[in-house]
XYZ file of C-alpha atoms in Angstrom:
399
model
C -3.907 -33.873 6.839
C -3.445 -30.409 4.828
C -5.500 -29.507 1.962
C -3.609 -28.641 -0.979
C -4.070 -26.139 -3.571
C -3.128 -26.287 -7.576
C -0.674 -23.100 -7.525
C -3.559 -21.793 -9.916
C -6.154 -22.280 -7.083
C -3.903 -20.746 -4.828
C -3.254 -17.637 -7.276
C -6.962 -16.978 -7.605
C -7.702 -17.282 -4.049
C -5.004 -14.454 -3.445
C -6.543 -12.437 -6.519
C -9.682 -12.924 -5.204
C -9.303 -11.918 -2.074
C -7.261 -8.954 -3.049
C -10.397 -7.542 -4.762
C -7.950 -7.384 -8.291
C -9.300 -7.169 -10.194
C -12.011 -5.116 -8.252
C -15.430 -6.808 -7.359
C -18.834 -4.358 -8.713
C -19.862 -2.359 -5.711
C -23.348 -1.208 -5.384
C -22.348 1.717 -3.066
C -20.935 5.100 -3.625
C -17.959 5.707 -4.984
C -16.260 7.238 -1.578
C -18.000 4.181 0.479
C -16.527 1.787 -1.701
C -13.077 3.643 -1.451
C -13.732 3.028 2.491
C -14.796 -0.953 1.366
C -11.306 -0.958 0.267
C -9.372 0.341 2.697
C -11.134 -1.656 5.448
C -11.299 -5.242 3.319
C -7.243 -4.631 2.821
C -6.640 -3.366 6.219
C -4.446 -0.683 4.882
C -3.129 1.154 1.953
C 0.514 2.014 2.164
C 1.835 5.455 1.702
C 4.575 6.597 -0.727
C 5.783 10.164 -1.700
C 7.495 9.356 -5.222
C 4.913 11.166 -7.725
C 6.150 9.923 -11.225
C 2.542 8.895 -11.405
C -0.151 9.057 -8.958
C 1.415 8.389 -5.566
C 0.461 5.076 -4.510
C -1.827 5.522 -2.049
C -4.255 6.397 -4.599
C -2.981 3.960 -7.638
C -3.555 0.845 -5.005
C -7.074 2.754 -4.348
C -7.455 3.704 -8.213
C -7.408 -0.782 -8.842
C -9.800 -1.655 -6.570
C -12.298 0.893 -6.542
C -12.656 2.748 -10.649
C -14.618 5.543 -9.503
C -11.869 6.564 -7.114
C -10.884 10.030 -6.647
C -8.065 11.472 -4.726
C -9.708 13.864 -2.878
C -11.640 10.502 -1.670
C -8.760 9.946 1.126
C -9.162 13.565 2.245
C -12.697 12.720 2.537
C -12.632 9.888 4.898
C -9.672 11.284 6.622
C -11.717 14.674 7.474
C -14.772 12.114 8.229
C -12.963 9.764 10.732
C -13.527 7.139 8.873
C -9.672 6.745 8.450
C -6.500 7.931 9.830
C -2.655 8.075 9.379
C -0.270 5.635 11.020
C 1.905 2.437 10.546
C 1.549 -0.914 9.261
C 4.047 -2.196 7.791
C 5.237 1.619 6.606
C 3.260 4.511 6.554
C -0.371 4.139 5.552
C -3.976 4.735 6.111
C -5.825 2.551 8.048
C -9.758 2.377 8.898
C -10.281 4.000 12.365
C -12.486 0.526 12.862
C -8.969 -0.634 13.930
C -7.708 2.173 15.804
C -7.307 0.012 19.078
C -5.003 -2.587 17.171
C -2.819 0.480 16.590
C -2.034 0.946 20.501
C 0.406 -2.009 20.750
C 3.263 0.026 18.330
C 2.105 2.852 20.119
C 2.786 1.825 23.288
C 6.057 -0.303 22.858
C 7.650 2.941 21.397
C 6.588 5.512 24.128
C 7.826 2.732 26.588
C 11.189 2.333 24.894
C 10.204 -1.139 23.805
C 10.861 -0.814 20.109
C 13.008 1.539 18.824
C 12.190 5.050 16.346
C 14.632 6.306 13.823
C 15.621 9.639 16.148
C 16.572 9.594 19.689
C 14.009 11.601 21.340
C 14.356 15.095 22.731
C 12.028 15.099 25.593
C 11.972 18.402 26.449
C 11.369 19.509 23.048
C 8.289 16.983 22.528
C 6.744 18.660 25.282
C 7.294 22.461 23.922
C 5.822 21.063 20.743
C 3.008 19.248 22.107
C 2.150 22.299 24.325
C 2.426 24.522 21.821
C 0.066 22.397 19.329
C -2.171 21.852 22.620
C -2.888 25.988 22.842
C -2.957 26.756 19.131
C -4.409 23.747 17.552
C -3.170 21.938 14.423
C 0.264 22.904 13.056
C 2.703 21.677 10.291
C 6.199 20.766 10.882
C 7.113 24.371 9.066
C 5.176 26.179 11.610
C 7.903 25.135 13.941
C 10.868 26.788 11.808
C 12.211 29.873 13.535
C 12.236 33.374 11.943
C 14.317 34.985 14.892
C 17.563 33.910 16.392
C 18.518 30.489 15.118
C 18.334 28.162 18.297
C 19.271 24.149 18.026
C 15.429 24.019 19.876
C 13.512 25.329 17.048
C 15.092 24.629 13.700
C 12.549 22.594 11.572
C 14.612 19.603 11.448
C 14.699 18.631 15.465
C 11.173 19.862 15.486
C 10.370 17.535 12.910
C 11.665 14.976 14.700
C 9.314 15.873 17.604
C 6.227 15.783 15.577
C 7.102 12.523 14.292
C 8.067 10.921 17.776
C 4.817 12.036 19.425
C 3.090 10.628 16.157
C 4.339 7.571 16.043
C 4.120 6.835 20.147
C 0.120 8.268 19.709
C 0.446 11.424 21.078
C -0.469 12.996 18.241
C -2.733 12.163 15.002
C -2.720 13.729 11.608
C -5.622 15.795 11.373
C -4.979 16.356 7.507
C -2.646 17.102 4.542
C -1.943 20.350 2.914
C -0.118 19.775 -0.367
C 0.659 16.557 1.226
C 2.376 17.760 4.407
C 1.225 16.289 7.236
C -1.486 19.037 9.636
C -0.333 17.286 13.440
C -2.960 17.683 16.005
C -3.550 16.220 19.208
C -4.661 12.577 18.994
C -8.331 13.280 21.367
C -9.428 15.883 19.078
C -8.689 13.476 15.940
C -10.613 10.986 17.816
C -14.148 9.949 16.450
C -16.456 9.907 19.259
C -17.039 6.800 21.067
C -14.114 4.889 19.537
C -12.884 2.236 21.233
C -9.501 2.933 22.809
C -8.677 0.214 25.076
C -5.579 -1.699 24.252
C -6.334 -5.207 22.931
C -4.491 -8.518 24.948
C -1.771 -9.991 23.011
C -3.781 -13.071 22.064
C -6.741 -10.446 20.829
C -3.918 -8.764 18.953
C -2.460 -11.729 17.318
C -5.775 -13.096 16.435
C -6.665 -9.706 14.669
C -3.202 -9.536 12.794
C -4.097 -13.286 11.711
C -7.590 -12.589 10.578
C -7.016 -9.688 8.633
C -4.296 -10.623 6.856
C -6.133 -13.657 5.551
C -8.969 -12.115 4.689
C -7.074 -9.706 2.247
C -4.517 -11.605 1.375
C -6.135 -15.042 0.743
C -3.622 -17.369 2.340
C -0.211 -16.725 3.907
C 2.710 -17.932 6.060
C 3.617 -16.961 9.454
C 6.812 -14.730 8.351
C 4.501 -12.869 6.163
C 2.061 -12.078 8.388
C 4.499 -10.645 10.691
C 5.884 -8.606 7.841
C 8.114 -6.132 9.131
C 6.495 -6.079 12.362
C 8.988 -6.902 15.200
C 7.990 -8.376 18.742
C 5.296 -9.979 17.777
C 6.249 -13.779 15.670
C 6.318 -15.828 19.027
C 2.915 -14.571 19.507
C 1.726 -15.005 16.462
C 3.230 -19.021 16.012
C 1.526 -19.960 19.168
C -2.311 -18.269 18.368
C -1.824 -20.062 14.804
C -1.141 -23.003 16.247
C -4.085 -22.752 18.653
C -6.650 -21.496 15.884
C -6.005 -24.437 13.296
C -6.664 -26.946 16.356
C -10.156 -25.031 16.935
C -10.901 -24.869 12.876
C -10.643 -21.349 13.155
C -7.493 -21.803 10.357
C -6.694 -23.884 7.924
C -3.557 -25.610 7.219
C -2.730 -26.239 3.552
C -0.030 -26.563 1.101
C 0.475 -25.482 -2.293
C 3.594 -25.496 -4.626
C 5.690 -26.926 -2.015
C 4.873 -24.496 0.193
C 2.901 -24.451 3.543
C 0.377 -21.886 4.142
C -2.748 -21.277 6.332
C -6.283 -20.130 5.741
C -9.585 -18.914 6.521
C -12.249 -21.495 6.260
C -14.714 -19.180 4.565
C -11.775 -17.834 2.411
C -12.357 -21.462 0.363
C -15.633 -20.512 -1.366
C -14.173 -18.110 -3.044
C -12.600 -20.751 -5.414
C -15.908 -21.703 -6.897
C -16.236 -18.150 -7.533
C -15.014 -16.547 -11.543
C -11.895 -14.446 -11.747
C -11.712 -12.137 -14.175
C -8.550 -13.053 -16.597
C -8.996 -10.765 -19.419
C -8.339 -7.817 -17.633
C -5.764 -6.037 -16.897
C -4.245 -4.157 -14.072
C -1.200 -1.750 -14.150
C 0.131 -2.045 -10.250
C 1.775 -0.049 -7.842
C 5.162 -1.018 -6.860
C 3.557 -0.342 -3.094
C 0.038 -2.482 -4.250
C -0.736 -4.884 -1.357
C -0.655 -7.891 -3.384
C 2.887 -7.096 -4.640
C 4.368 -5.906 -1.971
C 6.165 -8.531 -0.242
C 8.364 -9.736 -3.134
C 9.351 -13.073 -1.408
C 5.596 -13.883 -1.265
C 5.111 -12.580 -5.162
C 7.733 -14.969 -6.290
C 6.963 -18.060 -4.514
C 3.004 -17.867 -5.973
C 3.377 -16.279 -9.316
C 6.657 -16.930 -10.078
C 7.502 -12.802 -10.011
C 10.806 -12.162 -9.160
C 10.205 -8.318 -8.762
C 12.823 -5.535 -7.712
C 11.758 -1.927 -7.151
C 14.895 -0.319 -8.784
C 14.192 3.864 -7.820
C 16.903 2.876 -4.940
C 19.405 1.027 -7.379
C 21.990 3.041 -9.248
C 20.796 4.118 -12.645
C 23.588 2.414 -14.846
C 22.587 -0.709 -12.772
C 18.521 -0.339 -13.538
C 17.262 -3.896 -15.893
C 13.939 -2.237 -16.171
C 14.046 1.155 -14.757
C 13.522 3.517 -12.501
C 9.731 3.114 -11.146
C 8.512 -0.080 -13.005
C 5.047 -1.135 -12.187
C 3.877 -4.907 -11.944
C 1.639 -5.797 -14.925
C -1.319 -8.331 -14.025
C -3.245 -10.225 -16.915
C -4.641 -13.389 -17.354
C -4.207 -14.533 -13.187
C -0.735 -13.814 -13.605
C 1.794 -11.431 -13.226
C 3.175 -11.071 -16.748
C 5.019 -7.752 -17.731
C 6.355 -4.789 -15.915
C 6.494 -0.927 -16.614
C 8.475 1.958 -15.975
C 6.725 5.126 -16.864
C 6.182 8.930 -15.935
C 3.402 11.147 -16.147
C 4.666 14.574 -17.488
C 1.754 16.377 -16.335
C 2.857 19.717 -18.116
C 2.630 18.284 -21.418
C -0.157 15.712 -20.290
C 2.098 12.971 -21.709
C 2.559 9.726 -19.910
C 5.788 8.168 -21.146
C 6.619 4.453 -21.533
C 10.181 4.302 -21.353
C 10.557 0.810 -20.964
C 7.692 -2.163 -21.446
C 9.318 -5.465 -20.528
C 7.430 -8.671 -20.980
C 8.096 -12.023 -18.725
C 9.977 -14.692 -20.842
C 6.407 -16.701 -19.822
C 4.360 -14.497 -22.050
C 3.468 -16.062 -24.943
C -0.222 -14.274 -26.258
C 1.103 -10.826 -27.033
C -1.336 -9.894 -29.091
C -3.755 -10.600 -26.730
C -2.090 -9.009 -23.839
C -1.089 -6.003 -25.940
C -5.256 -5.493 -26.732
C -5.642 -5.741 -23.350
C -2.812 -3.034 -22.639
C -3.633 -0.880 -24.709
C -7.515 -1.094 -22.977
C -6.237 -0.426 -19.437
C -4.089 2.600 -21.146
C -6.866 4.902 -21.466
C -8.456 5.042 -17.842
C -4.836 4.807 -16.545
C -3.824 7.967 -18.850
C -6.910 9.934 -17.431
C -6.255 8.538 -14.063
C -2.896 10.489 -14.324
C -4.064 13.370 -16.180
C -2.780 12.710 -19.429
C -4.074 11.989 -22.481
C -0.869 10.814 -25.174
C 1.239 7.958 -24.813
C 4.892 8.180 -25.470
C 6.330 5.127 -26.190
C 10.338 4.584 -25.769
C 11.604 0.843 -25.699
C 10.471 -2.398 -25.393
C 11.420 -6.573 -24.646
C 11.515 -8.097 -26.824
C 11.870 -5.549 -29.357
C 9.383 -7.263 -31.548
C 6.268 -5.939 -29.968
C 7.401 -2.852 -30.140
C 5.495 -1.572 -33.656
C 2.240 -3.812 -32.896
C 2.215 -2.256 -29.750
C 2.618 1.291 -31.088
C 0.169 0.570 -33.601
C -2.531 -0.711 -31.040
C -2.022 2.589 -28.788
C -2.524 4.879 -31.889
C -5.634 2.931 -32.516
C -7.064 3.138 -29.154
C -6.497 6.785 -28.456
C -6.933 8.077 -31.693
C-alpha cells in the first residue's frame, strides 16, 4: 500500500531537501558552495545577466556567503567541471563517470548534437589545442585569407562537438568564454573514469534526484534526458520491491522516495523567510512539477514577444511561507547601482501582504548587494494596492 503525503508534507519534503531555504553550514564558505553543488547534483548554467547569471543566484540561495569567484575556485581546484545535465551546468567531478554515458552515445552517433560534425576540422582543432594547450573559440578566428575551415563559427562548432562527446573539458572561463582544453589534463588525478552499467547509471540518476529533489515521478527524473526512461521504469520498479524506494502518493499524484528522505518531515522549515529565485533554480525548474506541488503555474517569458509578456521579461519565482507566492521581473543597472522592480505580481492566493511585504523588503537588501546595487526602483505592481505600503517599507529598510 503507498504512503501518502498532505500536499503540505510533500511541499516541505521538496523544500527541505532542496536546502531552501539553506540549512547553517559549519564549513567554509567555498566548501559549502561545493556542499551545494554536490547535494543538488548540478547547478544549471544561463548567460542572460539582467541580474546575477544564474549559476550563481541558485548558488547565492543555498549557500549566503557565496561568492562568484567561488565557481572559478572549484573549477580551477577540480572539484567541479563543465558539462550537461539537463542543459549546461556544473557538476561535482565526484560524478564525472556518470557523465560518460552522454558522452559516449554522442561520439557514437547514438544521440544526436545541434551541428553536424566536421570531422576533419575536429581533428585540426583538437591537434592544434593538443600542441599549444588551452584555447578559446576566438583563438580559432582567422586573421589571413578567409577559409570556410577557420572562420570562428565552424570552429566553434568543433570545440563544442569534441566538448560535448568528452574530448575536451573546460579548463576555465575568461569573461565567461569558455578556455577548451584537452579532457586528461582537466582530469583530477585518480578519478574514476570507467563507464558505469546501465543499471549503475539508472540507479545513480534515481538516487540523486531524490535526494535533492525530495520526491519525484519517473518523467521527471528523466527530464530532458533521452534514451534512458525504459531503463529507468524497470530499476524503479526493482528498487521499491527491495525498499530501496518508496512508493507514495500525494495530491492525486504518484511519486517515489528515499526511505531516509522521510525524517526530514519531523524536521522545522523555515516559513518566514524569503527567497527571490532564479528562473533556472533547481526547485523551479521543471514547471510541470512546480505546478502540480505548489500550485505555480510559472512561464519564463524572456522568449515570449514583449507585447505578449503578463509579468515580464525575466520574472523570478518568489518563495515565502512554504509556498510559492509572488513573482518578479527586475534588472540590475549596475552603472547606476540601481536594481529596478518593474513589475511585482502577487498570486491571487496571497492573502498576508503585510507580512510578506516585511519579509520582501528583508530579502531586498542582501539581494541588492548580491547584485551590486544599493537603491531600489520601484515601477508597478498587482494588485495595485500594495504598491505605496510596499514603497514605504523599501524606503524604510534601506534608508
Amino acid at each position: 500500500m503507498k504512503q501518502s503525503l498532505s500536499i503540505q508534507e510533500a511541499r516541505k519534503l521538496v523544500l527541505l531537501s532542496q536546502r531552501i531555504p539553506p540549512v547553517k553550514e559549519t564549513r567554509g564558505a567555498v566548501p559549502s558552495t561545493l556542499s551545494a553543488i554536490e547535494h543538488l547534483g548540478y547547478i544549471q548554467i544561463d548567460t542572460i545577466s539582467v541580474i546575477q547569471r544564474a549559476h550563481h543566484h541558485t548558488l547565492w540561495n543555498r549557500n549566503p556567503r557565496y561568492e562568484s569567484s567561488h565557481l572559478d575556485q572549484l573549477v580551477a581546484e577540480k572539484k567541479v567541471f563543465e558539462y550537461w545535465a539537463h542543459a549546461a551546468a556544473y557538476l561535482p567531478f565526484r560524478d564525472y563517470r556518470f557523465s560518460l554515458p552522454r558522452k559516449q552515445a554522442i561520439a557514437k552517433g547514438d544521440l544526436d548534437h545541434w551541428y553536424e560534425p566536421d570531422h576533419r576540422l575536429m581533428k585540426s582543432v583538437l591537434k592544434r589545442i593538443g600542441n599549444e594547450g588551452p584555447l578559446m573559440a576566438k583563438d580559432f578566428e582567422h586573421t589571413g585569407k578567409k577559409t570556410e575551415e577557420w572562420k570562428a563559427k565552424p570552429a566553434k562548432r568543433a570545440l563544442e562537438h569534441l566538448f560535448m562527446q568528452g574530448k575536451l573539458m573546460t579548463a576555465k572561463r575568461v569573461n565567461f568564454h569558455k578556455v577548451y582544453d584537452l579532457t586528461e589534463r582537466v582530469l583530477p588525478t585518480g578519478i574514476e573514469i570507467s563507464p558505469p552499467t546501465p543499471d549503475e547509471h539508472a540507479r545513480f540518476l534515481i538516487t540523486r534526484f531524490l535526494q535533492a529533489n525530495g520526491l519525484g515521478q519517473a518523467t521527471e527524473i528523466t527530464y530532458l534526458l533521452r534514451n534512458i526512461k525504459p531503463q529507468i521504469a524497470t530499476t524503479l520498479q526493482t528498487m521499491v520491491s527491495d525498499g530501496e524506494v518508496l512508493s507514495l502518493r500525494s495530491a492525486g499524484n504518484d511519486y517515489f522516495a528515499l526511505p531516509s528522505s522521510m525524517a526530514l518531515l519531523d524536521k522545522p522549515l523555515s516559513r518566514s523567510k524569503l527567497k527571490i529565485l532564479s528562473p533556472f533554480d533547481n526547485l523551479v525548474i521543471q514547471r510541470k512539477r512546480m505546478n502540480a506541488l505548489f500550485e505555480f503555474d510559472y512561464l519564463i517569458e524572456c522568449y515570449v514577444p514583449a507585447a505578449k509578456r503578463r509579468f515580464g521579461y525575466f520574472s523570478l519565482p518568489i518563495l515565502w511561507d512554504g509556498r510559492l507566492v509572488a513573482r518578479m521581473d527586475c534588472k540590475a543597472e549596475r552603472k547606476t547601482e540601481r536594481l529596478h522592480i518593474y513589475h511585482l505580481a502577487l498570486e491571487p492566493t496571497l492573502s498576508k501582504t503585510e507580512a510578506f511585504i516585511q519579509a520582501l523588503c528583508k530579502e531586498l537588501k542582501p539581494f541588492l548587494k548580491f547584485n551590486q546595487c544599493n537603491t531600489i526602483q520601484l515601477h508597478k505592481t498587482t494588485p495595485p494596492k500594495i504598491d505605496l505600503p510596499l514603497r514605504r517599507a523599501i524606503k524604510e529598510s534601506t534608508d
